[in-house]
């Protein structure tokens, strides 16, 4: 029988792999490769992407567009029955959803690698669920392990909707939120399994909780800004013009970041004053990440959105969320 320490390593590997997948997903978006494969789970009708248009039928654009629209009709019907009439109509009538992208071998393979990593993570999540049964004496462990596995499958299905709706904004945002939920649950399992020391401090707990709550709107505003950048990636090849094309949401996102920075400074100061050594390192890492993400944001808007800045910006935001959630788990009201 495999030891519990082995499964703990699997949990850590799974958590890191999910973070890598979020990074790869961001690279997919920043390269405009999100529709590199117009179908799912296959890519242009094959489990291995083609390497040239010679391997595709002449009318491949119309064929795959028709398949996507049929899937969207079923999705719109389901959403309509659930009461989401506005979203249902958008899926059926939005001209951006109707567009089909021509085959590009580089984009197809970038998206294909993204999917392969997703399959690998599915396997790791399954092993993580088995690990949960090894800790069945811990309250809620088995249920959380199963839920993560089910949620990962659901995340894969949502990913297929992202493709079929041609990267519709709402589905991309939902896809990202689900990824953060999976990360949070994996962190919860890790902290509980290691039986880390819990610091009972009401003020620190409330400060961290408020900071986490405040960070959620910043994430959502970031997804709105990212959507505008995605549109510019398709419509405006000259990146030097992107900064002037950003909406007011970018200004809100930029100004709001000062609240998060000040909050993290206040939190770290409290932890150091109270000499809570076990929380000093993650709190310091939190402040460093917030400072770094601000620098990356400045580089992004002042140096014509270099390719590497967008994935780095997203993974830093994910790291900030992860550390805040980790700190919440290490704290309790007195």
PDB file of C-alpha atoms in Angstrom, residues 4-270:
ATOM      1  CA  UNK A   4       0.220   8.899   2.829  1.00  0.00           C
ATOM      2  CA  UNK A   5       3.364  10.969   2.203  1.00  0.00           C
ATOM      3  CA  UNK A   6       3.303   9.746  -1.398  1.00  0.00           C
ATOM      4  CA  UNK A   7      -0.228  11.022  -1.872  1.00  0.00           C
ATOM      5  CA  UNK A   8       0.732  14.316  -0.237  1.00  0.00           C
ATOM      6  CA  UNK A   9       3.388  14.702  -2.931  1.00  0.00           C
ATOM      7  CA  UNK A  10       0.729  13.909  -5.541  1.00  0.00           C
ATOM      8  CA  UNK A  11      -1.437  16.675  -4.074  1.00  0.00           C
ATOM      9  CA  UNK A  12       1.428  19.180  -4.342  1.00  0.00           C
ATOM     10  CA  UNK A  13       2.233  18.059  -7.904  1.00  0.00           C
ATOM     11  CA  UNK A  14      -1.456  18.356  -8.832  1.00  0.00           C
ATOM     12  CA  UNK A  15      -1.677  21.855  -7.369  1.00  0.00           C
ATOM     13  CA  UNK A  16       1.437  22.998  -9.211  1.00  0.00           C
ATOM     14  CA  UNK A  17       0.210  21.392 -12.423  1.00  0.00           C
ATOM     15  CA  UNK A  18      -3.083  23.289 -12.222  1.00  0.00           C
ATOM     16  CA  UNK A  19      -1.090  26.512 -11.838  1.00  0.00           C
ATOM     17  CA  UNK A  20       0.998  25.536 -14.874  1.00  0.00           C
ATOM     18  CA  UNK A  21      -2.200  24.895 -16.829  1.00  0.00           C
ATOM     19  CA  UNK A  22      -3.499  28.358 -15.905  1.00  0.00           C
ATOM     20  CA  UNK A  23      -0.204  29.794 -17.170  1.00  0.00           C
ATOM     21  CA  UNK A  24      -0.403  27.766 -20.398  1.00  0.00           C
ATOM     22  CA  UNK A  25      -4.027  28.829 -20.858  1.00  0.00           C
ATOM     23  CA  UNK A  26      -2.916  32.434 -20.596  1.00  0.00           C
ATOM     24  CA  UNK A  27      -0.220  31.827 -23.206  1.00  0.00           C
ATOM     25  CA  UNK A  28      -2.907  30.331 -25.454  1.00  0.00           C
ATOM     26  CA  UNK A  29      -4.964  33.506 -25.118  1.00  0.00           C
ATOM     27  CA  UNK A  30      -2.041  35.921 -25.503  1.00  0.00           C
ATOM     28  CA  UNK A  31      -1.008  34.197 -28.747  1.00  0.00           C
ATOM     29  CA  UNK A  32      -4.578  34.221 -30.068  1.00  0.00           C
ATOM     30  CA  UNK A  33      -4.526  30.409 -30.193  1.00  0.00           C
ATOM     31  CA  UNK A  34      -7.756  29.893 -28.259  1.00  0.00           C
ATOM     32  CA  UNK A  35      -9.535  28.835 -31.441  1.00  0.00           C
ATOM     33  CA  UNK A  36      -6.506  26.991 -32.831  1.00  0.00           C
ATOM     34  CA  UNK A  37      -8.699  23.897 -32.729  1.00  0.00           C
ATOM     35  CA  UNK A  38     -12.325  24.664 -33.667  1.00  0.00           C
ATOM     36  CA  UNK A  39     -13.685  21.413 -32.221  1.00  0.00           C
ATOM     37  CA  UNK A  40     -13.316  19.584 -28.905  1.00  0.00           C
ATOM     38  CA  UNK A  41     -11.922  17.150 -27.748  1.00  0.00           C
ATOM     39  CA  UNK A  42     -10.532  16.538 -31.247  1.00  0.00           C
ATOM     40  CA  UNK A  43      -8.602  19.116 -33.256  1.00  0.00           C
ATOM     41  CA  UNK A  44      -9.913  19.555 -36.800  1.00  0.00           C
ATOM     42  CA  UNK A  45     -11.574  16.170 -36.503  1.00  0.00           C
ATOM     43  CA  UNK A  46      -8.407  14.347 -35.419  1.00  0.00           C
ATOM     44  CA  UNK A  47      -6.832  13.440 -32.089  1.00  0.00           C
ATOM     45  CA  UNK A  48      -3.523  14.712 -33.483  1.00  0.00           C
ATOM     46  CA  UNK A  49      -3.686  18.157 -35.164  1.00  0.00           C
ATOM     47  CA  UNK A  50      -2.920  18.374 -38.889  1.00  0.00           C
ATOM     48  CA  UNK A  51       0.337  19.991 -39.947  1.00  0.00           C
ATOM     49  CA  UNK A  52      -0.936  21.646 -43.143  1.00  0.00           C
ATOM     50  CA  UNK A  53      -4.163  22.640 -44.887  1.00  0.00           C
ATOM     51  CA  UNK A  54      -3.544  19.829 -47.380  1.00  0.00           C
ATOM     52  CA  UNK A  55      -4.763  17.436 -44.685  1.00  0.00           C
ATOM     53  CA  UNK A  56      -8.086  19.264 -44.430  1.00  0.00           C
ATOM     54  CA  UNK A  57     -11.085  19.226 -46.796  1.00  0.00           C
ATOM     55  CA  UNK A  58     -11.570  22.300 -48.987  1.00  0.00           C
ATOM     56  CA  UNK A  59     -14.702  23.374 -47.152  1.00  0.00           C
ATOM     57  CA  UNK A  60     -13.285  22.784 -43.646  1.00  0.00           C
ATOM     58  CA  UNK A  61     -14.224  26.293 -42.453  1.00  0.00           C
ATOM     59  CA  UNK A  62     -17.908  25.779 -43.251  1.00  0.00           C
ATOM     60  CA  UNK A  63     -17.874  22.222 -41.885  1.00  0.00           C
ATOM     61  CA  UNK A  64     -16.460  23.057 -38.470  1.00  0.00           C
ATOM     62  CA  UNK A  65     -18.490  26.253 -38.232  1.00  0.00           C
ATOM     63  CA  UNK A  66     -21.675  24.242 -38.797  1.00  0.00           C
ATOM     64  CA  UNK A  67     -20.656  21.760 -36.092  1.00  0.00           C
ATOM     65  CA  UNK A  68     -19.957  24.556 -33.616  1.00  0.00           C
ATOM     66  CA  UNK A  69     -23.261  26.277 -34.308  1.00  0.00           C
ATOM     67  CA  UNK A  70     -25.201  23.039 -33.801  1.00  0.00           C
ATOM     68  CA  UNK A  71     -23.558  22.608 -30.407  1.00  0.00           C
ATOM     69  CA  UNK A  72     -24.313  26.250 -29.587  1.00  0.00           C
ATOM     70  CA  UNK A  73     -27.969  25.747 -30.452  1.00  0.00           C
ATOM     71  CA  UNK A  74     -28.181  22.896 -27.943  1.00  0.00           C
ATOM     72  CA  UNK A  75     -26.384  25.009 -25.344  1.00  0.00           C
ATOM     73  CA  UNK A  76     -28.652  28.008 -25.986  1.00  0.00           C
ATOM     74  CA  UNK A  77     -31.716  25.787 -25.609  1.00  0.00           C
ATOM     75  CA  UNK A  78     -30.438  24.500 -22.253  1.00  0.00           C
ATOM     76  CA  UNK A  79     -29.639  28.013 -21.000  1.00  0.00           C
ATOM     77  CA  UNK A  80     -33.057  29.233 -22.102  1.00  0.00           C
ATOM     78  CA  UNK A  81     -34.759  26.469 -20.100  1.00  0.00           C
ATOM     79  CA  UNK A  82     -32.672  27.455 -17.074  1.00  0.00           C
ATOM     80  CA  UNK A  83     -33.824  31.067 -17.423  1.00  0.00           C
ATOM     81  CA  UNK A  84     -30.685  32.611 -18.936  1.00  0.00           C
ATOM     82  CA  UNK A  85     -32.472  34.122 -21.929  1.00  0.00           C
ATOM     83  CA  UNK A  86     -30.002  36.971 -22.484  1.00  0.00           C
ATOM     84  CA  UNK A  87     -26.980  34.656 -22.619  1.00  0.00           C
ATOM     85  CA  UNK A  88     -28.906  32.218 -24.792  1.00  0.00           C
ATOM     86  CA  UNK A  89     -29.730  34.941 -27.328  1.00  0.00           C
ATOM     87  CA  UNK A  90     -26.149  36.203 -27.292  1.00  0.00           C
ATOM     88  CA  UNK A  91     -24.827  32.753 -28.177  1.00  0.00           C
ATOM     89  CA  UNK A  92     -27.245  32.532 -31.105  1.00  0.00           C
ATOM     90  CA  UNK A  93     -26.906  36.085 -32.444  1.00  0.00           C
ATOM     91  CA  UNK A  94     -23.452  37.447 -31.520  1.00  0.00           C
ATOM     92  CA  UNK A  95     -21.554  37.873 -34.827  1.00  0.00           C
ATOM     93  CA  UNK A  96     -18.239  37.121 -33.089  1.00  0.00           C
ATOM     94  CA  UNK A  97     -19.564  33.688 -32.119  1.00  0.00           C
ATOM     95  CA  UNK A  98     -20.408  32.983 -35.758  1.00  0.00           C
ATOM     96  CA  UNK A  99     -16.898  33.703 -37.057  1.00  0.00           C
ATOM     97  CA  UNK A 100     -14.552  30.875 -37.982  1.00  0.00           C
ATOM     98  CA  UNK A 101     -10.759  31.125 -37.869  1.00  0.00           C
ATOM     99  CA  UNK A 102      -8.632  29.719 -40.664  1.00  0.00           C
ATOM    100  CA  UNK A 103      -6.232  26.884 -39.883  1.00  0.00           C
ATOM    101  CA  UNK A 104      -2.914  27.956 -38.393  1.00  0.00           C
ATOM    102  CA  UNK A 105      -0.532  25.114 -37.570  1.00  0.00           C
ATOM    103  CA  UNK A 106       1.246  27.003 -34.758  1.00  0.00           C
ATOM    104  CA  UNK A 107      -1.975  28.012 -33.025  1.00  0.00           C
ATOM    105  CA  UNK A 108      -3.441  24.535 -33.460  1.00  0.00           C
ATOM    106  CA  UNK A 109      -0.485  22.897 -31.733  1.00  0.00           C
ATOM    107  CA  UNK A 110      -0.375  25.493 -28.941  1.00  0.00           C
ATOM    108  CA  UNK A 111      -4.015  24.756 -28.158  1.00  0.00           C
ATOM    109  CA  UNK A 112      -3.383  21.017 -28.538  1.00  0.00           C
ATOM    110  CA  UNK A 113      -0.566  21.108 -25.942  1.00  0.00           C
ATOM    111  CA  UNK A 114      -2.907  23.014 -23.631  1.00  0.00           C
ATOM    112  CA  UNK A 115      -5.421  20.178 -23.931  1.00  0.00           C
ATOM    113  CA  UNK A 116      -2.796  17.478 -23.379  1.00  0.00           C
ATOM    114  CA  UNK A 117      -1.754  19.148 -20.127  1.00  0.00           C
ATOM    115  CA  UNK A 118      -5.432  19.266 -19.161  1.00  0.00           C
ATOM    116  CA  UNK A 119      -5.702  15.484 -19.667  1.00  0.00           C
ATOM    117  CA  UNK A 120      -2.603  14.924 -17.520  1.00  0.00           C
ATOM    118  CA  UNK A 121      -4.086  17.057 -14.751  1.00  0.00           C
ATOM    119  CA  UNK A 122      -7.288  15.023 -14.945  1.00  0.00           C
ATOM    120  CA  UNK A 123      -5.214  11.919 -14.167  1.00  0.00           C
ATOM    121  CA  UNK A 124      -3.442  13.671 -11.290  1.00  0.00           C
ATOM    122  CA  UNK A 125      -6.768  14.864  -9.883  1.00  0.00           C
ATOM    123  CA  UNK A 126      -8.029  11.265  -9.999  1.00  0.00           C
ATOM    124  CA  UNK A 127      -4.984  10.094  -8.012  1.00  0.00           C
ATOM    125  CA  UNK A 128      -5.552  13.014  -5.635  1.00  0.00           C
ATOM    126  CA  UNK A 129      -9.089  11.727  -5.086  1.00  0.00           C
ATOM    127  CA  UNK A 130      -7.678   8.282  -4.209  1.00  0.00           C
ATOM    128  CA  UNK A 131      -5.345  10.060  -1.783  1.00  0.00           C
ATOM    129  CA  UNK A 132      -8.400  11.569  -0.119  1.00  0.00           C
ATOM    130  CA  UNK A 133      -9.591   8.068   0.787  1.00  0.00           C
ATOM    131  CA  UNK A 134      -6.222   7.482   2.475  1.00  0.00           C
ATOM    132  CA  UNK A 135      -7.159  10.370   4.775  1.00  0.00           C
ATOM    133  CA  UNK A 136     -10.792   9.400   5.214  1.00  0.00           C
ATOM    134  CA  UNK A 137     -10.463   9.912   8.973  1.00  0.00           C
ATOM    135  CA  UNK A 138     -10.207  13.648   8.292  1.00  0.00           C
ATOM    136  CA  UNK A 139     -13.596  15.310   8.130  1.00  0.00           C
ATOM    137  CA  UNK A 140     -14.699  16.262   4.630  1.00  0.00           C
ATOM    138  CA  UNK A 141     -11.569  14.928   2.909  1.00  0.00           C
ATOM    139  CA  UNK A 142     -13.238  12.277   0.771  1.00  0.00           C
ATOM    140  CA  UNK A 143     -16.069  14.601  -0.274  1.00  0.00           C
ATOM    141  CA  UNK A 144     -13.654  17.378  -1.251  1.00  0.00           C
ATOM    142  CA  UNK A 145     -11.451  14.937  -3.183  1.00  0.00           C
ATOM    143  CA  UNK A 146     -14.457  13.641  -5.120  1.00  0.00           C
ATOM    144  CA  UNK A 147     -15.761  17.162  -5.680  1.00  0.00           C
ATOM    145  CA  UNK A 148     -12.430  18.307  -7.141  1.00  0.00           C
ATOM    146  CA  UNK A 149     -12.495  15.343  -9.538  1.00  0.00           C
ATOM    147  CA  UNK A 150     -16.073  16.090 -10.630  1.00  0.00           C
ATOM    148  CA  UNK A 151     -15.331  19.812 -10.888  1.00  0.00           C
ATOM    149  CA  UNK A 152     -12.306  19.101 -13.089  1.00  0.00           C
ATOM    150  CA  UNK A 153     -14.513  17.108 -15.469  1.00  0.00           C
ATOM    151  CA  UNK A 154     -17.029  19.944 -15.476  1.00  0.00           C
ATOM    152  CA  UNK A 155     -14.167  22.371 -16.152  1.00  0.00           C
ATOM    153  CA  UNK A 156     -13.250  20.316 -19.226  1.00  0.00           C
ATOM    154  CA  UNK A 157     -16.837  20.591 -20.474  1.00  0.00           C
ATOM    155  CA  UNK A 158     -16.817  24.364 -19.887  1.00  0.00           C
ATOM    156  CA  UNK A 159     -13.578  24.461 -21.883  1.00  0.00           C
ATOM    157  CA  UNK A 160     -15.416  22.850 -24.777  1.00  0.00           C
ATOM    158  CA  UNK A 161     -18.062  25.601 -24.515  1.00  0.00           C
ATOM    159  CA  UNK A 162     -15.328  28.250 -24.604  1.00  0.00           C
ATOM    160  CA  UNK A 163     -14.295  26.771 -27.961  1.00  0.00           C
ATOM    161  CA  UNK A 164     -17.798  26.289 -29.378  1.00  0.00           C
ATOM    162  CA  UNK A 165     -18.795  29.885 -28.501  1.00  0.00           C
ATOM    163  CA  UNK A 166     -15.598  31.264 -30.062  1.00  0.00           C
ATOM    164  CA  UNK A 167     -14.128  32.499 -26.761  1.00  0.00           C
ATOM    165  CA  UNK A 168     -17.287  34.249 -25.546  1.00  0.00           C
ATOM    166  CA  UNK A 169     -16.314  36.522 -22.639  1.00  0.00           C
ATOM    167  CA  UNK A 170     -18.678  35.095 -20.021  1.00  0.00           C
ATOM    168  CA  UNK A 171     -17.518  31.534 -20.528  1.00  0.00           C
ATOM    169  CA  UNK A 172     -13.829  32.511 -20.355  1.00  0.00           C
ATOM    170  CA  UNK A 173     -14.453  34.295 -17.034  1.00  0.00           C
ATOM    171  CA  UNK A 174     -16.413  31.314 -15.671  1.00  0.00           C
ATOM    172  CA  UNK A 175     -13.629  28.997 -16.858  1.00  0.00           C
ATOM    173  CA  UNK A 176     -11.092  31.047 -14.886  1.00  0.00           C
ATOM    174  CA  UNK A 177     -13.246  31.150 -11.741  1.00  0.00           C
ATOM    175  CA  UNK A 178     -13.598  27.361 -11.785  1.00  0.00           C
ATOM    176  CA  UNK A 179      -9.810  27.026 -12.042  1.00  0.00           C
ATOM    177  CA  UNK A 180      -9.392  29.217  -8.938  1.00  0.00           C
ATOM    178  CA  UNK A 181     -11.951  27.124  -7.043  1.00  0.00           C
ATOM    179  CA  UNK A 182      -9.995  23.957  -7.889  1.00  0.00           C
ATOM    180  CA  UNK A 183      -6.763  25.623  -6.721  1.00  0.00           C
ATOM    181  CA  UNK A 184      -8.423  26.697  -3.461  1.00  0.00           C
ATOM    182  CA  UNK A 185      -9.754  23.208  -2.731  1.00  0.00           C
ATOM    183  CA  UNK A 186      -6.365  21.605  -3.413  1.00  0.00           C
ATOM    184  CA  UNK A 187      -4.743  24.092  -1.012  1.00  0.00           C
ATOM    185  CA  UNK A 188      -7.382  23.245   1.616  1.00  0.00           C
ATOM    186  CA  UNK A 189      -6.567  19.533   1.317  1.00  0.00           C
ATOM    187  CA  UNK A 190      -2.844  20.224   1.551  1.00  0.00           C
ATOM    188  CA  UNK A 191      -3.122  22.365   4.688  1.00  0.00           C
ATOM    189  CA  UNK A 192      -5.451  19.908   6.410  1.00  0.00           C
ATOM    190  CA  UNK A 193      -3.333  16.877   5.508  1.00  0.00           C
ATOM    191  CA  UNK A 194      -0.159  18.439   6.881  1.00  0.00           C
ATOM    192  CA  UNK A 195      -1.975  19.476  10.063  1.00  0.00           C
ATOM    193  CA  UNK A 196      -0.241  22.858  10.016  1.00  0.00           C
ATOM    194  CA  UNK A 197      -0.409  25.117  13.053  1.00  0.00           C
ATOM    195  CA  UNK A 198      -3.525  27.290  13.156  1.00  0.00           C
ATOM    196  CA  UNK A 199      -2.993  30.798  14.513  1.00  0.00           C
ATOM    197  CA  UNK A 200      -5.919  32.077  16.544  1.00  0.00           C
ATOM    198  CA  UNK A 201      -6.040  35.801  15.981  1.00  0.00           C
ATOM    199  CA  UNK A 202      -9.345  37.513  15.282  1.00  0.00           C
ATOM    200  CA  UNK A 203      -7.947  40.790  13.901  1.00  0.00           C
ATOM    201  CA  UNK A 204      -5.500  39.077  11.541  1.00  0.00           C
ATOM    202  CA  UNK A 205      -8.198  36.695  10.356  1.00  0.00           C
ATOM    203  CA  UNK A 206     -10.613  39.533   9.600  1.00  0.00           C
ATOM    204  CA  UNK A 207      -7.885  41.609   7.924  1.00  0.00           C
ATOM    205  CA  UNK A 208      -6.937  38.719   5.632  1.00  0.00           C
ATOM    206  CA  UNK A 209     -10.558  37.853   4.901  1.00  0.00           C
ATOM    207  CA  UNK A 210     -11.358  41.466   3.965  1.00  0.00           C
ATOM    208  CA  UNK A 211      -8.264  41.608   1.751  1.00  0.00           C
ATOM    209  CA  UNK A 212      -9.319  38.399  -0.020  1.00  0.00           C
ATOM    210  CA  UNK A 213     -12.851  39.736  -0.530  1.00  0.00           C
ATOM    211  CA  UNK A 214     -11.430  43.002  -1.889  1.00  0.00           C
ATOM    212  CA  UNK A 215      -9.190  41.084  -4.286  1.00  0.00           C
ATOM    213  CA  UNK A 216     -12.106  39.306  -5.986  1.00  0.00           C
ATOM    214  CA  UNK A 217     -13.441  42.474  -7.732  1.00  0.00           C
ATOM    215  CA  UNK A 218      -9.866  43.191  -8.861  1.00  0.00           C
ATOM    216  CA  UNK A 219      -9.749  39.754 -10.497  1.00  0.00           C
ATOM    217  CA  UNK A 220     -13.086  40.327 -12.222  1.00  0.00           C
ATOM    218  CA  UNK A 221     -12.029  43.764 -13.464  1.00  0.00           C
ATOM    219  CA  UNK A 222      -8.847  42.149 -14.754  1.00  0.00           C
ATOM    220  CA  UNK A 223     -10.875  39.651 -16.791  1.00  0.00           C
ATOM    221  CA  UNK A 224     -12.810  42.541 -18.341  1.00  0.00           C
ATOM    222  CA  UNK A 225      -9.578  44.313 -19.302  1.00  0.00           C
ATOM    223  CA  UNK A 226      -8.194  41.048 -20.634  1.00  0.00           C
ATOM    224  CA  UNK A 227     -11.267  40.640 -22.848  1.00  0.00           C
ATOM    225  CA  UNK A 228     -10.589  44.026 -24.458  1.00  0.00           C
ATOM    226  CA  UNK A 229      -6.968  42.998 -25.039  1.00  0.00           C
ATOM    227  CA  UNK A 230      -8.163  39.739 -26.635  1.00  0.00           C
ATOM    228  CA  UNK A 231     -10.301  41.715 -29.079  1.00  0.00           C
ATOM    229  CA  UNK A 232      -7.386  44.025 -29.882  1.00  0.00           C
ATOM    230  CA  UNK A 233      -5.205  40.987 -30.533  1.00  0.00           C
ATOM    231  CA  UNK A 234      -7.538  40.075 -33.390  1.00  0.00           C
ATOM    232  CA  UNK A 235      -8.506  43.528 -34.677  1.00  0.00           C
ATOM    233  CA  UNK A 236      -5.391  45.685 -34.161  1.00  0.00           C
ATOM    234  CA  UNK A 237      -1.982  44.234 -35.161  1.00  0.00           C
ATOM    235  CA  UNK A 238      -0.137  47.382 -34.022  1.00  0.00           C
ATOM    236  CA  UNK A 239       0.344  46.830 -30.284  1.00  0.00           C
ATOM    237  CA  UNK A 240       1.531  50.417 -29.775  1.00  0.00           C
ATOM    238  CA  UNK A 241      -2.114  51.494 -30.203  1.00  0.00           C
ATOM    239  CA  UNK A 242      -3.539  49.110 -27.620  1.00  0.00           C
ATOM    240  CA  UNK A 243      -2.989  51.313 -24.553  1.00  0.00           C
ATOM    241  CA  UNK A 244      -5.125  54.097 -26.062  1.00  0.00           C
ATOM    242  CA  UNK A 245      -7.902  51.608 -26.864  1.00  0.00           C
ATOM    243  CA  UNK A 246      -8.426  50.364 -23.310  1.00  0.00           C
ATOM    244  CA  UNK A 247     -11.754  51.165 -21.664  1.00  0.00           C
ATOM    245  CA  UNK A 248     -12.452  52.935 -18.366  1.00  0.00           C
ATOM    246  CA  UNK A 249     -12.415  49.518 -16.682  1.00  0.00           C
ATOM    247  CA  UNK A 250      -8.625  49.543 -17.068  1.00  0.00           C
ATOM    248  CA  UNK A 251      -8.429  52.828 -15.110  1.00  0.00           C
ATOM    249  CA  UNK A 252     -10.564  51.343 -12.335  1.00  0.00           C
ATOM    250  CA  UNK A 253      -8.426  48.190 -12.341  1.00  0.00           C
ATOM    251  CA  UNK A 254      -5.216  50.206 -12.102  1.00  0.00           C
ATOM    252  CA  UNK A 255      -6.454  52.536  -9.344  1.00  0.00           C
ATOM    253  CA  UNK A 256      -8.022  49.715  -7.332  1.00  0.00           C
ATOM    254  CA  UNK A 257      -4.650  47.958  -7.187  1.00  0.00           C
ATOM    255  CA  UNK A 258      -3.461  50.561  -4.657  1.00  0.00           C
ATOM    256  CA  UNK A 259      -6.098  49.326  -2.206  1.00  0.00           C
ATOM    257  CA  UNK A 260      -4.749  45.786  -2.484  1.00  0.00           C
ATOM    258  CA  UNK A 261      -1.152  46.981  -2.081  1.00  0.00           C
ATOM    259  CA  UNK A 262      -1.944  49.068   1.017  1.00  0.00           C
ATOM    260  CA  UNK A 263      -3.963  46.190   2.483  1.00  0.00           C
ATOM    261  CA  UNK A 264      -1.102  43.723   2.015  1.00  0.00           C
ATOM    262  CA  UNK A 265       1.367  46.170   3.616  1.00  0.00           C
ATOM    263  CA  UNK A 266      -0.977  46.535   6.594  1.00  0.00           C
ATOM    264  CA  UNK A 267      -1.336  42.743   6.878  1.00  0.00           C
ATOM    265  CA  UNK A 268       2.425  42.081   6.752  1.00  0.00           C
ATOM    266  CA  UNK A 269       3.068  44.826   9.293  1.00  0.00           C
ATOM    267  CA  UNK A 270       0.558  43.256  11.712  1.00  0.00           C
TER     268      UNK A 270
END
